[in-house]
CSV table of C-alpha atoms (C1' of nucleotides) in Angstrom, one decimal:
chain,number,residue,atom,x,y,z
A,237,UNK,CA,-0.2,-0.1,0.1
A,238,UNK,CA,2.1,3.1,-1.2
A,239,UNK,CA,1.6,6.2,0.0
A,240,UNK,CA,3.9,8.5,-2.3
A,241,UNK,CA,4.4,8.5,-5.7
A,242,UNK,CA,8.0,7.6,-6.8
A,243,UNK,CA,10.5,10.6,-6.0
A,244,UNK,CA,12.6,12.3,-8.6
A,245,UNK,CA,16.4,10.6,-7.4
A,246,UNK,CA,16.0,8.1,-5.9
A,247,UNK,CA,13.0,5.3,-6.9
A,248,UNK,CA,10.9,5.0,-4.1
A,249,UNK,CA,12.9,6.1,-0.8
A,250,UNK,CA,9.2,6.1,1.0
A,251,UNK,CA,9.8,2.4,0.9
A,252,UNK,CA,12.8,2.2,1.0
A,253,UNK,CA,13.0,3.3,4.2
A,254,UNK,CA,10.5,1.4,5.5
A,255,UNK,CA,12.1,-1.3,3.6
A,256,UNK,CA,15.5,-0.8,5.6
A,257,UNK,CA,14.1,0.5,8.8
A,258,UNK,CA,12.4,-2.8,9.1
A,259,UNK,CA,15.7,-4.8,8.7
A,260,UNK,CA,17.4,-2.3,11.1
A,261,UNK,CA,14.5,-3.2,13.7
A,262,UNK,CA,15.2,-6.7,13.0
A,263,UNK,CA,18.6,-7.0,13.3
A,264,UNK,CA,19.7,-4.2,15.6
A,265,UNK,CA,16.3,-4.4,17.9
A,266,UNK,CA,14.2,-1.1,18.9
A,267,UNK,CA,17.3,-0.1,21.5
A,268,UNK,CA,19.7,0.4,18.6
A,269,UNK,CA,16.9,1.3,16.4
A,270,UNK,CA,18.0,5.1,14.2
A,271,UNK,CA,17.3,7.2,11.7
A,272,UNK,CA,21.1,8.0,10.3
A,273,UNK,CA,21.3,4.0,10.0
A,274,UNK,CA,18.2,3.9,8.1
A,275,UNK,CA,19.1,6.4,5.5
A,276,UNK,CA,23.1,4.7,5.4
A,277,UNK,CA,21.3,1.2,4.7
A,278,UNK,CA,18.8,3.3,2.1
A,279,UNK,CA,21.5,4.8,0.5
A,280,UNK,CA,20.5,8.2,1.1
A,281,UNK,CA,22.2,11.0,3.3
A,282,UNK,CA,20.9,11.5,7.1
A,283,UNK,CA,19.0,14.7,6.0
A,284,UNK,CA,17.0,12.9,2.9
A,285,UNK,CA,14.4,11.1,5.2
A,286,UNK,CA,12.9,14.2,5.9
A,287,UNK,CA,10.9,14.7,3.0
A,288,UNK,CA,8.8,11.5,3.6
A,289,UNK,CA,9.0,10.9,7.6
A,290,UNK,CA,8.8,14.1,9.5
A,291,UNK,CA,10.5,12.8,12.4
A,292,UNK,CA,12.1,9.4,13.7
A,293,UNK,CA,8.7,8.3,14.9
A,294,UNK,CA,6.4,9.0,12.3
A,295,UNK,CA,9.0,6.0,10.2
A,296,UNK,CA,8.2,3.8,13.5
A,297,UNK,CA,4.5,4.3,13.3
A,298,UNK,CA,4.8,3.1,9.6
A,299,UNK,CA,6.5,0.4,10.5
A,300,UNK,CA,4.1,-0.7,13.5
A,301,UNK,CA,1.7,-0.5,11.3
A,302,UNK,CA,2.6,-2.8,8.6
A,303,UNK,CA,3.5,-5.2,11.6
A,304,UNK,CA,-0.3,-4.6,13.0
A,305,UNK,CA,-1.4,-5.6,8.8
A,306,UNK,CA,0.9,-8.9,9.2
A,307,UNK,CA,-0.3,-9.7,12.7
A,308,UNK,CA,-3.8,-10.1,11.2
A,309,UNK,CA,-3.0,-11.9,7.9
A,310,UNK,CA,-1.3,-14.8,10.2
A,311,UNK,CA,-3.5,-15.2,13.1
A,312,UNK,CA,-6.4,-15.3,10.1
A,313,UNK,CA,-4.8,-18.0,8.4
A,314,UNK,CA,-3.6,-19.6,11.8
A,315,UNK,CA,-7.4,-19.2,12.9
A,316,UNK,CA,-8.7,-20.6,9.5
A,317,UNK,CA,-6.4,-23.4,9.3
A,318,UNK,CA,-7.8,-27.0,8.9
A,319,UNK,CA,-8.3,-28.8,12.7
A,320,UNK,CA,-9.4,-25.6,14.2
A,321,UNK,CA,-13.6,-26.6,13.8
A,322,UNK,CA,-15.2,-25.3,16.7
A,323,UNK,CA,-15.2,-21.6,18.3
A,324,UNK,CA,-13.2,-22.9,21.2
A,325,UNK,CA,-10.3,-24.4,18.9
A,326,UNK,CA,-10.3,-21.0,16.8
A,327,UNK,CA,-9.8,-19.3,20.0
A,328,UNK,CA,-6.9,-21.3,20.8
A,329,UNK,CA,-5.5,-21.5,17.2
A,330,UNK,CA,-5.5,-17.5,17.4
A,331,UNK,CA,-3.6,-17.3,20.6
A,332,UNK,CA,-0.8,-19.8,19.6
A,333,UNK,CA,-0.4,-17.5,16.4
A,334,UNK,CA,-0.3,-14.4,18.3
A,335,UNK,CA,2.7,-15.8,20.7
A,336,UNK,CA,4.0,-16.7,17.5
A,337,UNK,CA,4.1,-14.0,15.7
A,338,UNK,CA,5.2,-12.1,19.1
A,339,UNK,CA,8.8,-14.4,19.3
A,340,UNK,CA,9.3,-15.0,15.5
A,341,UNK,CA,9.3,-11.3,15.1
A,342,UNK,CA,10.2,-9.7,19.2
A,343,UNK,CA,11.3,-6.1,17.8
A,344,UNK,CA,8.5,-5.5,16.0
A,345,UNK,CA,6.2,-6.7,18.4
A,346,UNK,CA,7.7,-4.5,21.1
A,347,UNK,CA,7.4,-1.7,18.9
A,348,UNK,CA,4.3,-2.5,18.2
A,349,UNK,CA,3.0,-2.0,21.5
A,350,UNK,CA,5.3,0.3,22.8
A,351,UNK,CA,4.2,3.3,24.8
A,352,UNK,CA,3.8,5.9,22.5
A,353,UNK,CA,1.9,9.2,22.2
A,354,UNK,CA,2.2,9.3,18.5
A,355,UNK,CA,0.3,6.4,18.1
A,356,UNK,CA,-2.6,8.5,18.0
A,357,UNK,CA,-0.7,10.4,15.0
A,358,UNK,CA,-0.9,8.2,12.7
A,359,UNK,CA,-4.2,6.6,11.0
A,360,UNK,CA,-2.4,3.7,9.3
A,361,UNK,CA,-1.3,2.6,12.9
A,362,UNK,CA,-4.3,3.3,13.8
A,363,UNK,CA,-7.2,1.3,11.9
A,364,UNK,CA,-4.3,-1.3,11.5
A,365,UNK,CA,-4.4,-1.9,15.5
A,366,UNK,CA,-8.4,-1.3,15.8
A,367,UNK,CA,-8.4,-4.3,12.5
A,368,UNK,CA,-6.1,-6.8,15.1
A,369,UNK,CA,-8.7,-6.0,18.0
A,370,UNK,CA,-11.9,-6.2,16.0
A,371,UNK,CA,-10.5,-10.2,14.8
A,372,UNK,CA,-10.0,-11.4,18.5
A,373,UNK,CA,-13.3,-9.7,20.0
A,374,UNK,CA,-15.0,-11.3,17.0
A,375,UNK,CA,-13.5,-14.6,18.0
A,376,UNK,CA,-14.1,-14.1,21.3
A,377,UNK,CA,-17.9,-13.3,20.4
A,378,UNK,CA,-18.2,-16.7,18.8
A,379,UNK,CA,-17.1,-18.0,22.0
A,380,UNK,CA,-19.8,-16.7,24.7
A,381,UNK,CA,-22.5,-16.3,22.0
A,382,UNK,CA,-23.6,-12.8,20.9
A,383,UNK,CA,-26.4,-12.4,23.7
A,384,UNK,CA,-23.4,-11.3,25.2
A,385,UNK,CA,-23.0,-7.2,26.7
A,386,UNK,CA,-19.4,-7.8,27.9
A,387,UNK,CA,-17.6,-8.8,24.9
A,388,UNK,CA,-14.9,-6.3,25.3
A,389,UNK,CA,-13.5,-7.0,28.6
A,390,UNK,CA,-13.8,-11.0,27.9
A,391,UNK,CA,-11.5,-10.0,24.8
A,392,UNK,CA,-9.4,-7.7,26.9
A,393,UNK,CA,-9.0,-10.6,29.4
A,394,UNK,CA,-7.7,-13.0,26.1
A,395,UNK,CA,-5.3,-9.9,24.6
A,396,UNK,CA,-3.5,-9.4,28.1
A,397,UNK,CA,-3.4,-13.4,29.2
A,398,UNK,CA,-1.6,-13.8,25.2
A,399,UNK,CA,0.4,-10.3,25.9
A,400,UNK,CA,1.5,-11.0,29.3
A,401,UNK,CA,2.8,-14.7,27.4
A,402,UNK,CA,4.4,-13.1,25.0
A,403,UNK,CA,6.0,-10.6,26.5
A,404,UNK,CA,7.6,-12.7,29.4
A,405,UNK,CA,8.9,-14.7,26.6
A,406,UNK,CA,10.1,-12.2,24.4
A,407,UNK,CA,12.0,-10.2,27.5
A,408,UNK,CA,13.1,-13.3,29.1
A,409,UNK,CA,11.5,-13.0,32.6
A,410,UNK,CA,10.0,-16.6,32.5
A,411,UNK,CA,11.9,-18.1,35.3
A,412,UNK,CA,14.4,-21.1,33.5
A,413,UNK,CA,12.5,-24.2,34.6
A,414,UNK,CA,9.7,-23.3,33.1
A,415,UNK,CA,9.5,-24.6,29.5
A,416,UNK,CA,7.8,-21.2,27.2
A,417,UNK,CA,5.8,-24.2,25.0
A,418,UNK,CA,4.4,-25.8,28.1
A,419,UNK,CA,3.4,-22.3,29.7
A,420,UNK,CA,1.6,-21.6,26.1
A,421,UNK,CA,-0.5,-24.7,25.6
A,422,UNK,CA,-1.3,-24.7,29.1
A,423,UNK,CA,-2.7,-21.3,29.9
A,424,UNK,CA,-4.0,-21.1,26.3
A,425,UNK,CA,-6.5,-24.0,27.3
A,426,UNK,CA,-8.0,-22.2,29.7
A,427,UNK,CA,-9.2,-19.4,28.1
A,428,UNK,CA,-12.5,-20.9,26.8
A,429,UNK,CA,-13.8,-22.0,30.0
A,430,UNK,CA,-12.2,-18.7,31.6
A,431,UNK,CA,-14.3,-16.1,29.7
A,432,UNK,CA,-17.2,-18.2,29.4
A,433,UNK,CA,-17.3,-18.0,33.0
A,434,UNK,CA,-15.6,-14.7,33.9
A,435,UNK,CA,-17.5,-12.7,36.6
A,436,UNK,CA,-21.1,-12.2,37.1
A,437,UNK,CA,-22.7,-10.4,34.2
B,18,UNK,CA,21.2,-0.7,51.6
B,19,UNK,CA,23.9,1.4,50.6
B,20,UNK,CA,26.6,-0.2,47.8
B,21,UNK,CA,29.6,2.1,48.4
B,22,UNK,CA,31.3,4.3,51.3
B,23,UNK,CA,30.9,8.1,51.3
B,24,UNK,CA,32.5,9.7,48.2
B,25,UNK,CA,35.3,12.2,48.8
B,26,UNK,CA,34.2,15.4,47.6
B,27,UNK,CA,30.2,14.9,46.8
B,28,UNK,CA,29.0,13.3,50.2
B,29,UNK,CA,27.5,10.1,48.6
B,30,UNK,CA,26.6,10.7,45.0
B,31,UNK,CA,25.9,6.6,44.8
B,32,UNK,CA,22.4,7.3,46.4
B,33,UNK,CA,22.4,10.6,44.7
B,34,UNK,CA,22.3,9.3,41.5
B,35,UNK,CA,20.0,6.4,42.0
B,36,UNK,CA,17.2,9.0,43.7
B,37,UNK,CA,18.2,11.8,40.8
B,38,UNK,CA,18.0,8.5,38.3
B,39,UNK,CA,14.3,6.9,39.7
B,40,UNK,CA,13.1,11.0,39.9
B,41,UNK,CA,13.9,11.6,36.2
B,42,UNK,CA,12.5,8.6,35.2
B,43,UNK,CA,8.7,8.9,37.0
B,44,UNK,CA,9.2,12.7,35.6
B,45,UNK,CA,9.8,12.1,32.0
B,46,UNK,CA,10.2,8.6,31.4
B,47,UNK,CA,12.4,5.7,30.0
B,48,UNK,CA,12.4,7.3,26.6
B,49,UNK,CA,13.8,10.3,28.0
B,50,UNK,CA,16.4,9.1,30.6
B,51,UNK,CA,20.0,10.5,30.3
B,52,UNK,CA,22.8,9.7,32.6
B,53,UNK,CA,23.8,13.7,31.6
B,54,UNK,CA,20.4,14.3,32.7
B,55,UNK,CA,21.1,12.7,35.9
B,56,UNK,CA,24.0,14.1,37.3
B,57,UNK,CA,22.9,17.6,36.0
B,58,UNK,CA,19.9,17.0,38.8
B,59,UNK,CA,23.3,15.6,41.1
B,60,UNK,CA,24.6,18.4,40.5
B,61,UNK,CA,28.0,17.1,39.3
B,62,UNK,CA,29.8,16.7,35.9
B,63,UNK,CA,28.6,14.4,33.5
B,64,UNK,CA,32.0,12.6,33.8
B,65,UNK,CA,31.8,11.8,37.8
B,66,UNK,CA,28.9,8.8,37.6
B,67,UNK,CA,31.5,6.9,35.8
B,68,UNK,CA,32.9,6.2,39.4
B,69,UNK,CA,29.4,5.0,40.8
B,70,UNK,CA,28.5,3.2,37.4
B,71,UNK,CA,30.4,1.4,34.6
B,72,UNK,CA,27.7,2.6,32.5
B,73,UNK,CA,23.9,3.8,31.8
B,74,UNK,CA,22.7,0.8,32.1
B,75,UNK,CA,24.5,-0.6,35.0
B,76,UNK,CA,22.3,3.1,37.1
B,77,UNK,CA,19.1,1.2,35.2
B,78,UNK,CA,20.0,-2.1,36.6
B,79,UNK,CA,20.4,-0.8,40.4
B,80,UNK,CA,16.7,1.3,39.9
B,81,UNK,CA,15.0,-1.4,38.2
B,82,UNK,CA,16.0,-3.5,41.1
B,83,UNK,CA,15.2,-1.1,43.9
B,84,UNK,CA,11.2,-1.0,41.9
B,85,UNK,CA,11.3,-5.2,42.4
B,86,UNK,CA,12.4,-4.6,46.2
B,87,UNK,CA,9.8,-2.4,46.4
B,88,UNK,CA,7.2,-3.7,44.4
B,89,UNK,CA,7.6,-7.2,46.7
B,90,UNK,CA,7.0,-5.4,49.7
B,91,UNK,CA,3.9,-3.9,48.5
B,92,UNK,CA,2.7,-7.3,46.9
B,93,UNK,CA,3.4,-8.6,50.8
B,94,UNK,CA,1.6,-5.8,52.6
B,95,UNK,CA,-1.4,-6.5,50.2
B,96,UNK,CA,-1.3,-9.9,50.2
B,97,UNK,CA,-2.0,-9.5,54.2
B,98,UNK,CA,-4.2,-7.3,54.7
B,99,UNK,CA,-7.2,-7.9,56.2
B,100,UNK,CA,-9.6,-9.0,54.3
B,101,UNK,CA,-7.5,-12.0,52.5
B,102,UNK,CA,-7.9,-15.1,54.6
B,103,UNK,CA,-8.0,-17.6,51.8
B,104,UNK,CA,-5.3,-18.1,49.5
B,105,UNK,CA,-8.0,-17.7,46.7
B,106,UNK,CA,-8.3,-14.1,48.6
B,107,UNK,CA,-4.9,-13.8,48.7
B,108,UNK,CA,-3.6,-14.7,45.4
B,109,UNK,CA,-6.3,-12.2,44.2
B,110,UNK,CA,-5.1,-9.3,46.5
B,111,UNK,CA,-1.6,-9.7,45.3
B,112,UNK,CA,-2.9,-9.3,41.7
B,113,UNK,CA,-4.3,-6.4,42.5
B,114,UNK,CA,-1.1,-4.9,44.5
B,115,UNK,CA,0.1,-5.8,40.8
B,116,UNK,CA,-1.2,-3.7,38.9
B,117,UNK,CA,-1.5,-0.9,41.1
B,118,UNK,CA,2.6,-1.3,41.5
B,119,UNK,CA,2.7,-1.3,37.9
B,120,UNK,CA,0.0,1.9,37.2
B,121,UNK,CA,1.2,3.9,39.8
B,122,UNK,CA,5.0,3.3,39.1
B,123,UNK,CA,5.0,2.8,35.2
B,124,UNK,CA,7.9,4.5,34.2
B,125,UNK,CA,10.2,1.9,36.5
B,126,UNK,CA,7.8,-0.9,35.9
B,127,UNK,CA,8.5,-0.5,32.4
B,128,UNK,CA,12.1,-0.7,32.8
B,129,UNK,CA,11.8,-3.9,35.4
B,130,UNK,CA,10.1,-5.8,32.7
B,131,UNK,CA,12.2,-4.3,29.7
B,132,UNK,CA,14.4,-6.7,27.6
B,133,UNK,CA,17.6,-6.5,29.0
B,134,UNK,CA,21.1,-8.9,28.5
B,135,UNK,CA,22.5,-6.3,31.4
B,136,UNK,CA,19.8,-7.9,33.3
B,137,UNK,CA,22.2,-11.0,34.2
B,138,UNK,CA,25.3,-8.5,35.5
B,139,UNK,CA,23.6,-6.8,38.5
B,140,UNK,CA,23.2,-9.4,41.4
B,141,UNK,CA,21.0,-7.0,43.2
B,142,UNK,CA,18.7,-7.4,40.1
B,143,UNK,CA,18.7,-10.8,39.7
B,144,UNK,CA,18.3,-11.5,43.5
B,145,UNK,CA,15.3,-8.8,43.4
B,146,UNK,CA,13.4,-9.9,40.8
B,147,UNK,CA,13.5,-13.6,42.3
B,148,UNK,CA,12.4,-13.1,45.3
B,149,UNK,CA,9.1,-11.1,43.5
B,150,UNK,CA,8.5,-14.7,41.5
B,151,UNK,CA,9.1,-16.9,44.6
B,152,UNK,CA,6.7,-14.7,46.6
B,153,UNK,CA,4.1,-15.9,43.7
B,154,UNK,CA,5.1,-19.0,43.8
B,155,UNK,CA,4.3,-19.6,47.1
B,156,UNK,CA,1.2,-18.0,46.7
B,157,UNK,CA,0.3,-20.3,43.3
B,158,UNK,CA,1.0,-22.8,45.3
B,159,UNK,CA,-1.3,-22.1,48.4
B,160,UNK,CA,-3.5,-22.4,46.1
B,161,UNK,CA,-3.6,-25.6,44.1
B,162,UNK,CA,-2.0,-27.9,47.1
B,163,UNK,CA,1.8,-28.3,48.0
B,164,UNK,CA,1.2,-31.9,46.0
B,165,UNK,CA,1.3,-30.8,42.5
B,166,UNK,CA,4.4,-30.8,40.5
B,167,UNK,CA,3.8,-28.1,38.0
B,168,UNK,CA,3.5,-25.1,40.0
B,169,UNK,CA,6.1,-23.2,37.6
B,170,UNK,CA,4.0,-23.4,34.7
B,171,UNK,CA,0.7,-22.7,37.1
B,172,UNK,CA,2.7,-19.5,38.5
B,173,UNK,CA,3.4,-18.5,35.1
B,174,UNK,CA,0.0,-18.1,33.9
B,175,UNK,CA,-0.9,-15.8,36.7
B,176,UNK,CA,2.2,-13.6,35.8
B,177,UNK,CA,1.4,-13.4,31.8
B,178,UNK,CA,-2.1,-12.1,33.0
B,179,UNK,CA,-1.4,-9.5,35.7
B,180,UNK,CA,1.7,-8.3,33.7
B,181,UNK,CA,-0.4,-8.4,30.4
B,182,UNK,CA,-3.0,-6.6,31.6
B,183,UNK,CA,-0.6,-4.1,33.3
B,184,UNK,CA,1.0,-3.4,30.6
B,185,UNK,CA,-1.9,-3.1,28.1
B,186,UNK,CA,-3.3,-0.6,30.6
B,187,UNK,CA,0.1,1.2,30.8
B,188,UNK,CA,0.3,1.7,27.2
B,189,UNK,CA,-3.0,2.6,26.6
B,190,UNK,CA,-3.9,-0.3,24.1
B,191,UNK,CA,-7.1,-1.5,25.7
B,192,UNK,CA,-10.1,-0.2,23.6
B,193,UNK,CA,-11.5,2.7,25.2
B,194,UNK,CA,-15.3,1.0,25.8
B,195,UNK,CA,-12.8,-1.4,28.2
B,196,UNK,CA,-13.1,0.3,31.8
B,197,UNK,CA,-9.8,-1.0,33.5
B,198,UNK,CA,-11.2,-1.5,36.4
B,199,UNK,CA,-13.7,-3.7,35.2
B,200,UNK,CA,-10.9,-6.2,32.9
B,201,UNK,CA,-8.8,-6.1,36.4
B,202,UNK,CA,-11.3,-7.1,38.8
B,203,UNK,CA,-12.9,-9.5,35.9
B,204,UNK,CA,-9.5,-10.9,35.0
B,205,UNK,CA,-8.4,-12.0,38.3
B,206,UNK,CA,-11.5,-13.2,39.2
B,207,UNK,CA,-10.6,-16.0,37.0
B,208,UNK,CA,-7.2,-17.1,38.5
B,209,UNK,CA,-8.0,-19.5,41.4
B,210,UNK,CA,-10.0,-21.7,39.4
B,211,UNK,CA,-8.2,-21.1,36.4
B,212,UNK,CA,-4.7,-22.3,37.8
B,213,UNK,CA,-6.6,-25.1,39.8
B,214,UNK,CA,-8.1,-26.5,36.4
B,215,UNK,CA,-4.8,-25.9,34.6
B,216,UNK,CA,-3.9,-28.8,31.8
B,217,UNK,CA,-4.2,-32.1,32.6
B,218,UNK,CA,-1.5,-32.9,35.0
C,264,DA,C1',39.4,8.4,45.8
C,265,DC,C1',36.5,10.6,43.5
C,266,DC,C1',35.4,15.0,40.4
C,267,DT,C1',36.2,18.2,36.8
C,268,DG,C1',36.5,19.6,31.2
C,269,DA,C1',37.9,19.0,27.1
C,270,DA,C1',37.5,15.6,23.2
C,271,DC,C1',35.7,12.0,20.4
C,272,DA,C1',32.4,9.7,17.6
C,273,DC,C1',28.1,9.2,17.7
C,274,DC,C1',22.5,11.1,17.7
C,275,DG,C1',17.4,13.7,15.5
C,276,DT,C1',16.4,18.0,13.5
C,277,DT,C1',17.1,22.0,10.8
C,278,DC,C1',18.1,24.7,6.6
C,279,DA,C1',20.2,26.9,2.9
C,280,DA,C1',22.5,25.2,-1.2
C,281,DG,C1',22.2,21.9,-4.8
C,282,DT,C1',19.5,19.3,-8.9
D,278,DA,C1',10.2,18.1,-5.8
D,279,DC,C1',13.5,15.9,-3.7
D,280,DC,C1',18.0,15.9,-2.0
D,281,DT,C1',22.8,16.9,-0.1
D,282,DG,C1',26.5,19.2,3.6
D,283,DA,C1',27.1,22.1,6.6
D,284,DA,C1',25.5,23.4,11.5
D,285,DC,C1',23.3,23.3,16.0
D,286,DA,C1',22.3,21.1,20.6
D,287,DC,C1',22.2,17.3,22.4
D,288,DC,C1',24.2,12.0,24.2
D,289,DG,C1',27.4,8.2,26.2
D,290,DT,C1',32.1,7.2,26.8
D,291,DT,C1',37.3,8.3,27.4
D,292,DC,C1',41.2,10.3,29.6
D,293,DA,C1',44.5,13.5,30.9
D,294,DA,C1',44.5,16.7,34.2
D,295,DG,C1',43.2,18.6,39.1
D,296,DT,C1',42.1,18.2,44.8
DNA sequence: ACCTGAACACCGTTCAAGT
DNA sequence: ACCTGAACACCGTTCAAGT
């Protein structure tokens, strides 16, 4: 989804910078992400990005938005894969895909969930993140039934659990004696029953 | 818990830097944390901290370690407060205290759980974080009974859920229609049953 | 033993100047 | 319309020099 027409000198610096930035993020992590290094990888001067992104934050927002796009696609593919027939199965399959994405793309995942007041300033990021949320809420509604009025709270529970699992694994905060695969499977298995029996509503 | 005797010129620059750094973190957030600003707040030259901390990471580790210390104290106080009689109540009370700490000290909480390869290089940080973990595991064992062999996996489930809730709230990633207080209470209420019925073990 | 000030190699951002 | 190079105000880290 291109957002700028081809620039005069370079070819398509906007796309090149997004790609270079994504690669840099995967290579070095968010801590070492640098606009000047993006420019270097793109083969332009350090001031060139200013023509396409107002600031580093802007570039990071676009990378995060595309992360959400891919995230939604992968969860969709997993949830619709053979073997996920019941709503419960589909929800658990989505949970697995969620954690798998986070582990496979940890730097981008961290960026996607990083506190950022600039979040609200990017339309692409906002709509992409909302699409991810809607996807989850739909899966939750399928489990608890459409008559329930508190789907948002229940979906928040699911999101919190998978986000927590993914975060602890990525950041290496699980105790050494805890097998990540076991934690994932055991915790995800509680989800359908938990959101059905949640609270008093 | 002082780690250095009084320095010659300043008084106790080690402690002063830790306090200045903690204040800076609360004021400006991790993104804008700067060693030079810590030195400025401490009233010393920007090179002075080198005598007490080998790098910024070292100072951040000590701040994070003290965060874990306070975290453990607060959870302990909450869990032992009147009204938490049964193990189930105590676990839920700890969950509430967990999220409350994260919300009240968001910058420090983020630091505590930030991915950091330097984590392993600080003894204080490592033991403080482990104390927090042991505290949780003990509360979980009280709920599921001492005969269970998978307390670690069950405790990981609890940790993931509360960490996920806290993270989503801090980072503003809960949908606007989700009331944080409701999400907290509803999700925490599922914990005792979830960890008792977890998996097939 | 601890602290300072200058120095070095970076960074994001700005802006005149080039094409 | 887009890009460059110099400039500015920062940053972490190093190191000689001071007390």
